[in-house]
CSV table of C-alpha atoms in Angstrom, one decimal:
chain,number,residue,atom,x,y,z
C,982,UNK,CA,73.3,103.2,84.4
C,983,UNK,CA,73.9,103.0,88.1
C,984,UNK,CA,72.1,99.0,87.9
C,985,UNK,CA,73.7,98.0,84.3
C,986,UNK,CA,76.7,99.9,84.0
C,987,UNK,CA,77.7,102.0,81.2
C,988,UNK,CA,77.4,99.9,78.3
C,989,UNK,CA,73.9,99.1,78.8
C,990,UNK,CA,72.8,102.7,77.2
C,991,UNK,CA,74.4,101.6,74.0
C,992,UNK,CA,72.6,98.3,74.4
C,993,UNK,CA,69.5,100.1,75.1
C,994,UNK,CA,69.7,102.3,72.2
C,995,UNK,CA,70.5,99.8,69.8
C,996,UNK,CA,67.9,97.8,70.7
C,997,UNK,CA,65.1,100.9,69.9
C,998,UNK,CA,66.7,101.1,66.7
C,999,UNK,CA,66.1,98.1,65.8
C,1000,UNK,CA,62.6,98.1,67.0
C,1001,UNK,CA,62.5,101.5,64.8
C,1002,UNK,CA,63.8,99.3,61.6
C,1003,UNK,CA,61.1,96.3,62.2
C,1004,UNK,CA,58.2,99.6,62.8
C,1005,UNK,CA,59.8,101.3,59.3
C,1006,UNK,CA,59.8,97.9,57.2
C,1007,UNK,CA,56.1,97.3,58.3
C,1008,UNK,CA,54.7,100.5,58.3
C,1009,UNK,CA,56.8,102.4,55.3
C,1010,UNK,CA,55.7,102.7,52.0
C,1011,UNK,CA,57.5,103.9,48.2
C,1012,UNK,CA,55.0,106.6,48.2
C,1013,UNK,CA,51.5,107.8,49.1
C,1014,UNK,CA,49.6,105.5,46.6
C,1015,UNK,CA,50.7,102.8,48.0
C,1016,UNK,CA,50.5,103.4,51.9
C,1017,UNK,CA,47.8,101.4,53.2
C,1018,UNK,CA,48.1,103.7,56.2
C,1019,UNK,CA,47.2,106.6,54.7
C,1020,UNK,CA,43.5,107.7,54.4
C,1021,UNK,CA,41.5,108.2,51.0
C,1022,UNK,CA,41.6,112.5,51.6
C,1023,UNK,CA,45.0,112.1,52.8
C,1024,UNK,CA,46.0,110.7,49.8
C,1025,UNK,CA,44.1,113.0,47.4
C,1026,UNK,CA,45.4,115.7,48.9
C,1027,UNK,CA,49.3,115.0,48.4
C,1028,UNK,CA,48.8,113.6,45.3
C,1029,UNK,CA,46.8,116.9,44.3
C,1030,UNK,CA,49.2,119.2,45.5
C,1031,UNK,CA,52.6,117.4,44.8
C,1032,UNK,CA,52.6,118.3,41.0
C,1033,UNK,CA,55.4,117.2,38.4
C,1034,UNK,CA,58.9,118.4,38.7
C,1035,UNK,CA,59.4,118.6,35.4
C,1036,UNK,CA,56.9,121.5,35.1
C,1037,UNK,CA,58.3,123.8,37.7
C,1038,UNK,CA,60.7,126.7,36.0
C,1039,UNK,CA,59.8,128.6,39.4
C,1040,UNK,CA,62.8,130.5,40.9
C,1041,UNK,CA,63.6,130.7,44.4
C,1042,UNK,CA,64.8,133.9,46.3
C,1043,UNK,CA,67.1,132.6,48.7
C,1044,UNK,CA,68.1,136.3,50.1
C,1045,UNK,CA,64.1,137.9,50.0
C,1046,UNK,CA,64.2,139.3,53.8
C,1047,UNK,CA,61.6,137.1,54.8
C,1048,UNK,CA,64.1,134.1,53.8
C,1049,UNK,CA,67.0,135.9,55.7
C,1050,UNK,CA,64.9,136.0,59.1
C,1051,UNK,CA,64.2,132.1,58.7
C,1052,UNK,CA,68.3,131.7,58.1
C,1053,UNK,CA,69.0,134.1,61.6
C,1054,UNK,CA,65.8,132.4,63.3
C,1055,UNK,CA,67.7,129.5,62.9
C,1056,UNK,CA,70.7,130.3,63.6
C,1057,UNK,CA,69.4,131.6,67.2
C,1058,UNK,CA,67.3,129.1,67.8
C,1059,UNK,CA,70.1,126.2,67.5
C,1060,UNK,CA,72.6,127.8,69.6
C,1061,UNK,CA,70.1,128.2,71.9
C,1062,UNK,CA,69.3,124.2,71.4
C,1063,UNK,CA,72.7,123.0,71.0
C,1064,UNK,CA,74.1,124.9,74.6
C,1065,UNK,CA,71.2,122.8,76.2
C,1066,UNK,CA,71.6,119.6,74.2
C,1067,UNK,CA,75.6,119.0,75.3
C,1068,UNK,CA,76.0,121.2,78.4
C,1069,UNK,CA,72.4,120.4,80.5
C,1070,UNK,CA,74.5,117.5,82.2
C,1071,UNK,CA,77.6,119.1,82.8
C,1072,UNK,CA,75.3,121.8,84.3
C,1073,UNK,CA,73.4,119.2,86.9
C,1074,UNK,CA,76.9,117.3,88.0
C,1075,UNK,CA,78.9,120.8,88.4
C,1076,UNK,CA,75.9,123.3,89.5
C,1077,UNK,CA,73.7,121.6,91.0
C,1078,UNK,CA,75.2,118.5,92.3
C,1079,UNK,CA,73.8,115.7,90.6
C,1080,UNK,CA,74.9,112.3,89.9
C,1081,UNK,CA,73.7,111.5,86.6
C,1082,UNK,CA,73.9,107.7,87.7
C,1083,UNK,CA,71.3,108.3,90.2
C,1084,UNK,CA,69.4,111.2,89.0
C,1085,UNK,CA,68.5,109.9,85.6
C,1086,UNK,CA,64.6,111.2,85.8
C,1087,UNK,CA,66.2,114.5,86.4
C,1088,UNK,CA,68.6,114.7,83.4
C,1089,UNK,CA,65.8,113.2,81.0
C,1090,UNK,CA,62.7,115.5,82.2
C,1091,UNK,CA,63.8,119.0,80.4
C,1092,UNK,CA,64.5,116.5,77.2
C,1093,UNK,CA,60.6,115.2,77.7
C,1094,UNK,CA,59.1,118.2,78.1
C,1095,UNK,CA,61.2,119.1,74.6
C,1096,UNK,CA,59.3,116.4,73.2
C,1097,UNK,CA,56.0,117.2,74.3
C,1098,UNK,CA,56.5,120.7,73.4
C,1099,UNK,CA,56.4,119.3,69.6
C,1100,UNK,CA,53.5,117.7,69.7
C,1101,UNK,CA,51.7,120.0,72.2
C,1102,UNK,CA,52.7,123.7,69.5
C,1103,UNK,CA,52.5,121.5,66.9
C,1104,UNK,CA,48.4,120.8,67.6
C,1105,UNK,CA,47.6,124.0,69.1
C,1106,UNK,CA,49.0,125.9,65.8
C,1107,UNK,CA,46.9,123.1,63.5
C,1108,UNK,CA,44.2,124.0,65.4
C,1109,UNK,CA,44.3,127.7,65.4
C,1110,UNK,CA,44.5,127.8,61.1
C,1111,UNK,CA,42.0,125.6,61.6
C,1112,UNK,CA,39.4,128.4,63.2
C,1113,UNK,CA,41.0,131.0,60.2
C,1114,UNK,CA,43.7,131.9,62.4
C,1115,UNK,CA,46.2,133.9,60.0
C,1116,UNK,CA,48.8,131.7,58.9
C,1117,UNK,CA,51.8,134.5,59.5
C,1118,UNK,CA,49.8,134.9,62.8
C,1119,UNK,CA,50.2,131.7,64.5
C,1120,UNK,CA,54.0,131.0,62.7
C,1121,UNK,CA,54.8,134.5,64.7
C,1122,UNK,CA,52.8,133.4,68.0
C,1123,UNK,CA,55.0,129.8,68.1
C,1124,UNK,CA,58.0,131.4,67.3
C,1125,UNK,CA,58.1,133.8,70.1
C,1126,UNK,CA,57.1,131.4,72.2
C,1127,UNK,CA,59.8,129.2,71.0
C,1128,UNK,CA,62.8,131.7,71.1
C,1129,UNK,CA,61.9,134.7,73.3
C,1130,UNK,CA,59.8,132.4,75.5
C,1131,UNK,CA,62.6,130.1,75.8
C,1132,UNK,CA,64.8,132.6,76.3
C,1133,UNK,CA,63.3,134.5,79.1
C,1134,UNK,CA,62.6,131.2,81.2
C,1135,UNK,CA,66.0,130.5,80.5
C,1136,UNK,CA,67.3,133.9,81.8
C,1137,UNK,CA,65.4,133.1,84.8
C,1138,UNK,CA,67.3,129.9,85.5
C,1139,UNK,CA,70.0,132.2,87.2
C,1140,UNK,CA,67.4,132.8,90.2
C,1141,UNK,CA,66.9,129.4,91.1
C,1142,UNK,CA,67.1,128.5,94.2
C,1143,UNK,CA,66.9,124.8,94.1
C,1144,UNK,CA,67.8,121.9,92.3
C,1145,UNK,CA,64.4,121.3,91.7
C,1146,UNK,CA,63.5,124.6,90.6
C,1147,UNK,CA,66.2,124.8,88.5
C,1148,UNK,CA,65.3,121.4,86.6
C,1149,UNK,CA,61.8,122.6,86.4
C,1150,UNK,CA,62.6,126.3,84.6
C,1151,UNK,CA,65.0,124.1,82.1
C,1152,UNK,CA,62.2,121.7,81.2
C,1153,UNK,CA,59.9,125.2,80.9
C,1154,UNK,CA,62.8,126.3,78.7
C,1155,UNK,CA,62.3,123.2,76.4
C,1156,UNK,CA,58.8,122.9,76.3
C,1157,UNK,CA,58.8,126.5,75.1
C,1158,UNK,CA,62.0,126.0,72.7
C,1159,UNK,CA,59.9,123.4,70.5
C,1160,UNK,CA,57.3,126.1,69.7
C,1161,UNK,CA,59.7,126.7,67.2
C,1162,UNK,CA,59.1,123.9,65.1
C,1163,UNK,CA,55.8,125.5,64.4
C,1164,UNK,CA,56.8,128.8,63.9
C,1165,UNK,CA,60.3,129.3,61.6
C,1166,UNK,CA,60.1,125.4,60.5
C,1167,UNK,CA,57.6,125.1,59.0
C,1168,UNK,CA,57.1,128.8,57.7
C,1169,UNK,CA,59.9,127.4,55.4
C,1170,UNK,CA,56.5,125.9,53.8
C,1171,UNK,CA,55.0,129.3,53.3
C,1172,UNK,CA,57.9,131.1,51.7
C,1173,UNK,CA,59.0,128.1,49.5
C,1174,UNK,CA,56.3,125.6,49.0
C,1175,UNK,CA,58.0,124.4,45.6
C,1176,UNK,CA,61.8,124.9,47.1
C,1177,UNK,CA,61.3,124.0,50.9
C,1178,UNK,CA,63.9,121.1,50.5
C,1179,UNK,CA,66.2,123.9,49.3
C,1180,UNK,CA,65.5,126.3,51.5
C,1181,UNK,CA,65.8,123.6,54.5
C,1182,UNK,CA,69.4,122.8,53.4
C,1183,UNK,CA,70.5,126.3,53.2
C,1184,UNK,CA,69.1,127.2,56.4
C,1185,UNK,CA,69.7,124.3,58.4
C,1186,UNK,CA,73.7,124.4,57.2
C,1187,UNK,CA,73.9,127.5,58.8
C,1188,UNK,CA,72.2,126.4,61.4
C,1189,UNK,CA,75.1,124.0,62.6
C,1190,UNK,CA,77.7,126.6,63.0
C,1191,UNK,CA,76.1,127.9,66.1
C,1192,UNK,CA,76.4,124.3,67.3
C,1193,UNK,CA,80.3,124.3,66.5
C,1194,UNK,CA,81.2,127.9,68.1
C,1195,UNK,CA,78.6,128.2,70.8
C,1196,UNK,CA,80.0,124.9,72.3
C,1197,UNK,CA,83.5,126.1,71.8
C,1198,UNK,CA,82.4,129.5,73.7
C,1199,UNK,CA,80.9,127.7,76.7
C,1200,UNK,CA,83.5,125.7,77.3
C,1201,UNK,CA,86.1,128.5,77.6
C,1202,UNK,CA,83.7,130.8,79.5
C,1203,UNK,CA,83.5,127.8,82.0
C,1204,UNK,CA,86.9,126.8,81.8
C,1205,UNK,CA,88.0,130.4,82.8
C,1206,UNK,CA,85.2,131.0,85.2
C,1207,UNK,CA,82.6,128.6,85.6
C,1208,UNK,CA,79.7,131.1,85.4
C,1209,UNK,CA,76.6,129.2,84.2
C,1210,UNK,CA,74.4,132.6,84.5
C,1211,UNK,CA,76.7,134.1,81.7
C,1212,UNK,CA,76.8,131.0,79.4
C,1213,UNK,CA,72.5,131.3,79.7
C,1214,UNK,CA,73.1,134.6,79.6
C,1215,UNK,CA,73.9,134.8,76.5
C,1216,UNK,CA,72.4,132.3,75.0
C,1217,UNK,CA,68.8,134.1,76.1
C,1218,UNK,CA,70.0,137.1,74.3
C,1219,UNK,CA,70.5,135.4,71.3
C,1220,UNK,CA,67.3,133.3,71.2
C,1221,UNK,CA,65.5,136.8,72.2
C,1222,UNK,CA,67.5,138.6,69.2
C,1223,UNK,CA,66.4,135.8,66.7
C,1224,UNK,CA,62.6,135.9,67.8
C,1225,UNK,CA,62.6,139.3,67.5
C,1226,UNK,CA,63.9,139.2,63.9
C,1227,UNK,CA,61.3,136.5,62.8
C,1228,UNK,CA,58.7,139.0,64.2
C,1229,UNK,CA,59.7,141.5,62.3
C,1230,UNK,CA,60.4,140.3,58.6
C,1231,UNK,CA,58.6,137.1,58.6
C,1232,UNK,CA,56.3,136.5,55.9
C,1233,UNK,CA,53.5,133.9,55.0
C,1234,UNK,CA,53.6,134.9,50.8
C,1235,UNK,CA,56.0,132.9,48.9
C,1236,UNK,CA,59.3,134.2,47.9
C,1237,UNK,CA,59.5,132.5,45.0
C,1238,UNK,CA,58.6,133.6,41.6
C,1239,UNK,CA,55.2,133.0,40.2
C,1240,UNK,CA,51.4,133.5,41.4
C,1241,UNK,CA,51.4,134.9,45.1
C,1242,UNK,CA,49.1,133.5,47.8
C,1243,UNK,CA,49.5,134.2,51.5
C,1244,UNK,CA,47.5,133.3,54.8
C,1245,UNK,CA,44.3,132.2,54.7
C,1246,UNK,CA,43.8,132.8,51.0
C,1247,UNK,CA,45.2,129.3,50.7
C,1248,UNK,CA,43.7,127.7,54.4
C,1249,UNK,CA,41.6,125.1,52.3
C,1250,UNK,CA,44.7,123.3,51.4
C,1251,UNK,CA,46.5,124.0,54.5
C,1252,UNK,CA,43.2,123.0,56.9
C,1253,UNK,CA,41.7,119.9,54.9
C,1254,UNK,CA,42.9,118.0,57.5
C,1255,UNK,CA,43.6,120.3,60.5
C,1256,UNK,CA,41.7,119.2,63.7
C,1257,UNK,CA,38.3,121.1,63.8
């Protein structure tokens, strides 16, 4: 920004989209018969387990407790993700003193780590159902470190004592954060496997209100008294209240109605093509 001026991270971003659009055309396909990408297991696989819509009378229960920790999981973990996401550069001009034109690799490194927080729980649970880890074992282990994790570290950020520090305990904070996509995400999986798009759009609208109120209460508590420590603050309490829910009532059996399987009793589906 501080070489191209404003307008060029518009420019920039459309231009990766468009890369994205040329990738999607080439690489997309209607469905899994017909992805030249996709290997011969791979493909057997989904097409063994996808089943026909029209024979599914299963019902869903949207309000089993299991179902309810995933909907307060959520809940926690976005307002958690959504404080970060719009007030992590307000925090580095106004705390710490950074110029965002000039400190770009410092406003983008908490973001990075984010990302290779997804790939990094993402593996390292694949791999641990993979050894006949427990399936509600490992969704528990990623989600704490994904919300209590993330919301000690974030805690912490109060005792900083640099600008460096502090940048380094907020990338901490994200890498940790994404554990969550391995742990209440895709536990939506376990509980639902036949309503998971459902379930997702249940859970995930109530997962926006946190990102409509929790802004709303940063901004006054900064507007009335600029203390970053309570705005984390509370925002560690509620990612630690949510992990500690998901610990509590999560559950790896389906909640909907028909045959019950849970944990390992399925792993040969779940593992066919986990790393070994």
């Amino acid at each position: 920004m501080s070489q191209f001026g404003y307008p060029a991270i518009f420019i920039a971003f459309g231009a990766l989209s468009t890369v994205w659009i040329v990738v999607f055309y080439v690489r997309g396909a209607d469905a899994p018969e017909t992805d030249k990408f996709t290997s011969v297991e791979e493909r057997a696989l989904i097409v063994a387990r996808r089943g026909a819509p029209d024979d599914d009378d299963s019902t869903m229960h949207f309000y089993a407790p299991p179902v309810l920790a995933i909907y307060i999981t959520h809940f926690a973990y976005n307002y958690g993700w959504y404080v970060l996401l719009g007030w992590i550069p307000q925090y580095l001009r106004l705390q710490l003193h950074l110029q965002m034109a000039s400190s770009g690799v410092a406003a983008a490194l908490p973001y990075f780590c984010g990302y290779l927080g997804v790939l990094f729980w993402g593996y390292l649970s694949d791999w641990m159902i993979g050894k006949g880890v427990r399936v509600l074992t490992v969704r528990k282990l990623m989600n704490g470190f994904g919300l209590i994790g993330s919301g000690i570290t974030l805690y912490l950020l109060r005792f900083s004592s640099s600008s460096m520090a502090a940048v380094a305990l907020l990338s901490l904070t994200l890498f940790l954060s994404r554990g969550a996509t391995a742990g209440f995400w895709i536990n939506m999986l376990d509980v639902a496997p036949r309503h998971a798009g459902h379930l997702m759009a249940v859970s995930n609208t109530i997962g926006t209100i946190p990102g409509i109120f929790g802004n709303i209460v940063t901004g006054y508590i900064l507007q009335a008294s600029g203390n970053w420590d309570l705005v984390f603050s509370i925002a560690s309490v509620i990612l630690g209240l949510g992990g500690i829910v998901f610990q509590v009532w999560a559950s790896d059996v389906s909640q909907e109605d028909g045959p019950k399987v849970a944990g390992n009793e399925v792993v040969d589906d779940r593992t066919a093509l986990l790393p070994k």
